[in-house]
mmCIF file with all atom_site columns, C-alpha atoms in Angstrom:
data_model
loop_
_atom_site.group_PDB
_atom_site.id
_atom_site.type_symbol
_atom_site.label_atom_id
_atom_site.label_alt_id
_atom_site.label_comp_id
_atom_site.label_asym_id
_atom_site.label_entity_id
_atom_site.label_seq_id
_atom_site.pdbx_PDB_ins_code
_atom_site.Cartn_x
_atom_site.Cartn_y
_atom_site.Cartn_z
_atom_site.occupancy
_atom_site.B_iso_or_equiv
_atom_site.pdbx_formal_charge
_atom_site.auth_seq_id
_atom_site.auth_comp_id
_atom_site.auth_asym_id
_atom_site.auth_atom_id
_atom_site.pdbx_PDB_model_num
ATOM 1  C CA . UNK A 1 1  ? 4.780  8.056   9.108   1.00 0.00 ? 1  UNK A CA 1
ATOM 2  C CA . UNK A 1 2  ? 5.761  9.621   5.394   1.00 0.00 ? 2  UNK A CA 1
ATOM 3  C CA . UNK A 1 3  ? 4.462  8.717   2.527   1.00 0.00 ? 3  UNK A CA 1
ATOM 4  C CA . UNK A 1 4  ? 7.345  10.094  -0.737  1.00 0.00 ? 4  UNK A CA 1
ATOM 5  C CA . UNK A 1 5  ? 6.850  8.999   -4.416  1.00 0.00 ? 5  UNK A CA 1
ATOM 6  C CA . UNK A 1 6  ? 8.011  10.033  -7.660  1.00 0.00 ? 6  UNK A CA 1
ATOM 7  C CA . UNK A 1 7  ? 10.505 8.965   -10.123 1.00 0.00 ? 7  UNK A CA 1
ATOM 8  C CA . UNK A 1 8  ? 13.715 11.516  -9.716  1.00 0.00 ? 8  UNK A CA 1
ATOM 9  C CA . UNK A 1 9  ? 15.023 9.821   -6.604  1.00 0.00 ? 9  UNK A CA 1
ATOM 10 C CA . UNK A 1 10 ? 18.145 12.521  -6.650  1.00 0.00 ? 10 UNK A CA 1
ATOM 11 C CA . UNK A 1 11 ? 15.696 15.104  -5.769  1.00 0.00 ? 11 UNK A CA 1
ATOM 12 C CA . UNK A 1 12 ? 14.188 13.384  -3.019  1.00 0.00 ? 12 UNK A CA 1
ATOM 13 C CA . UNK A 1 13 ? 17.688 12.034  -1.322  1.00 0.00 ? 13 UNK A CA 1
ATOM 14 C CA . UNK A 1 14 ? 18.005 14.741  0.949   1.00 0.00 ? 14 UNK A CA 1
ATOM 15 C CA . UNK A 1 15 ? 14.035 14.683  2.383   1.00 0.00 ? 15 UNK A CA 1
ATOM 16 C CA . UNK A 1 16 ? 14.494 11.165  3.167   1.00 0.00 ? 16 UNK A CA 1
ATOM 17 C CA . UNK A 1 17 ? 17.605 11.460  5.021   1.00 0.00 ? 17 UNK A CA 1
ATOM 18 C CA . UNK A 1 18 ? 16.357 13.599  7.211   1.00 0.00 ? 18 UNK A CA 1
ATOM 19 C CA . UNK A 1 19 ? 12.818 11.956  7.647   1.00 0.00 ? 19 UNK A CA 1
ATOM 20 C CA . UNK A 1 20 ? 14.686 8.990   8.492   1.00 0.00 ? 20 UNK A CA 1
ATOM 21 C CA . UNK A 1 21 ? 15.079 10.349  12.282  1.00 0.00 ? 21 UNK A CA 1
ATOM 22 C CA . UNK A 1 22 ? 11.898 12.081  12.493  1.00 0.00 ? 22 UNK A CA 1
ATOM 23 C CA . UNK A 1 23 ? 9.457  8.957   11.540  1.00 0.00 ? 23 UNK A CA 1
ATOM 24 C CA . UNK A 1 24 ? 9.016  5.481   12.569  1.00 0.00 ? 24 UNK A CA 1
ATOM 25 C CA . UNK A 1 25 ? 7.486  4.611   9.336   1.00 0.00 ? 25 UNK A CA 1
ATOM 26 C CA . UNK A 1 26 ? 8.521  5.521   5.487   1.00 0.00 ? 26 UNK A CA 1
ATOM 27 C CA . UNK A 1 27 ? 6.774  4.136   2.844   1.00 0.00 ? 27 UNK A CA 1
ATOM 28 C CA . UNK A 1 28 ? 8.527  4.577   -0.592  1.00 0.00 ? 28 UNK A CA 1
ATOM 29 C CA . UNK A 1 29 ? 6.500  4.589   -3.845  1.00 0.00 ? 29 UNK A CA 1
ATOM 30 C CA . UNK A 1 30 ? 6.731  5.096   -7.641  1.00 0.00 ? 30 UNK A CA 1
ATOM 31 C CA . UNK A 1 31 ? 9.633  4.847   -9.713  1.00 0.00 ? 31 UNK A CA 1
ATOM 32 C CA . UNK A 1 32 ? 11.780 5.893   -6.345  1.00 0.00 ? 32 UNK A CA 1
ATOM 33 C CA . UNK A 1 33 ? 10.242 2.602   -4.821  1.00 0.00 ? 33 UNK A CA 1
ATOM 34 C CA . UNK A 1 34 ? 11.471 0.605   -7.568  1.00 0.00 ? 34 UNK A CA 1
ATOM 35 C CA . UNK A 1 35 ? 15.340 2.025   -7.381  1.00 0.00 ? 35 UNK A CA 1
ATOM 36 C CA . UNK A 1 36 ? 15.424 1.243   -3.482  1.00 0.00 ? 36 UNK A CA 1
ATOM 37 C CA . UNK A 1 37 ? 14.070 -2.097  -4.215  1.00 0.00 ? 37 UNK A CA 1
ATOM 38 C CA . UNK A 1 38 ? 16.455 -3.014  -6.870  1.00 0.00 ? 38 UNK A CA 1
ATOM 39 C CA . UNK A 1 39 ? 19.600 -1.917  -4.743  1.00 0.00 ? 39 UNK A CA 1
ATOM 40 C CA . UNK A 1 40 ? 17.837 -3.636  -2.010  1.00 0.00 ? 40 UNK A CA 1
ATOM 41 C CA . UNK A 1 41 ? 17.910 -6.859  -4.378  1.00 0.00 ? 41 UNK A CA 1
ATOM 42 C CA . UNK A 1 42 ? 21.713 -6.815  -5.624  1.00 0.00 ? 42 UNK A CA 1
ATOM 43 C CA . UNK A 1 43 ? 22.555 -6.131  -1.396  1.00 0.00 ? 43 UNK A CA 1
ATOM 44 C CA . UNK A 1 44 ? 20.762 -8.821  -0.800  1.00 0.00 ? 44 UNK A CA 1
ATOM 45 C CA . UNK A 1 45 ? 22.282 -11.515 -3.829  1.00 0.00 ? 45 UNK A CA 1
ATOM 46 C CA . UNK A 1 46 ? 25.673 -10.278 -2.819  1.00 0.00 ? 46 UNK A CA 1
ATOM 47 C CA . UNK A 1 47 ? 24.775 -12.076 0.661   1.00 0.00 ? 47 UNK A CA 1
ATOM 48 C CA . UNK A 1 48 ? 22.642 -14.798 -0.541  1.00 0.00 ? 48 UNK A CA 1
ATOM 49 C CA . UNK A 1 49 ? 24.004 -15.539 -3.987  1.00 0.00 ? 49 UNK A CA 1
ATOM 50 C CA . UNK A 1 50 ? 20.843 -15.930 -6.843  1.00 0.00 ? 50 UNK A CA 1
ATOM 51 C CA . UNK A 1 51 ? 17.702 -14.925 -4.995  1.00 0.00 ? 51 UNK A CA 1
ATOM 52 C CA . UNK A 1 52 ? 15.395 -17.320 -7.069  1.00 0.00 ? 52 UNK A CA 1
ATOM 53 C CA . UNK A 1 53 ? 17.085 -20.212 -5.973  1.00 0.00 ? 53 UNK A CA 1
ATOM 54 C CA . UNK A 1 54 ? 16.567 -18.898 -2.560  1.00 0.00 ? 54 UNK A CA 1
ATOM 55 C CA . UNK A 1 55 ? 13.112 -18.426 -2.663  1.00 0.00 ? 55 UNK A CA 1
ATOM 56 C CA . UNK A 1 56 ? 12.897 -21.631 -4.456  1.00 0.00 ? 56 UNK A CA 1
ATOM 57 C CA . UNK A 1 57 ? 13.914 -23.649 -1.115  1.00 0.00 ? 57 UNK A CA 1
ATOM 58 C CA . UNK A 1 58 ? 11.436 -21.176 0.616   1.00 0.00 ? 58 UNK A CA 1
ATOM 59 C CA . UNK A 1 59 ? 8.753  -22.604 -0.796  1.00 0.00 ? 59 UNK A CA 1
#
């Protein structure tokens, strides 16, 4: 497991990458957290189409 936060995510691209094959586990927080989870949200609309209508049948 790895544990990276911060906010300058261009700093950090390189130490994930290669922690990616050496751990089963990466947790992501701080401001880097919140970049991967907002291209994780536009990947996922360009699939889905709006998300909150999605979620909306979810529930």
């Amino acid at each position: 497991m790895a544990i990276i936060g911060g906010a300058k995510v261009s700093s950090k691209l390189g130490v994930i990458k290669s922690l990616l094959d050496k751990v089963d586990v990466l947790i992501l927080g701080g401001g880097i957290a919140n970049t991967f989870c907002h291209q994780l949200v536009i990947k996922l609309e360009n699939l889905y189409g709006n998300l909150s209508s999605l979620i909306n049948v979810m529930k």
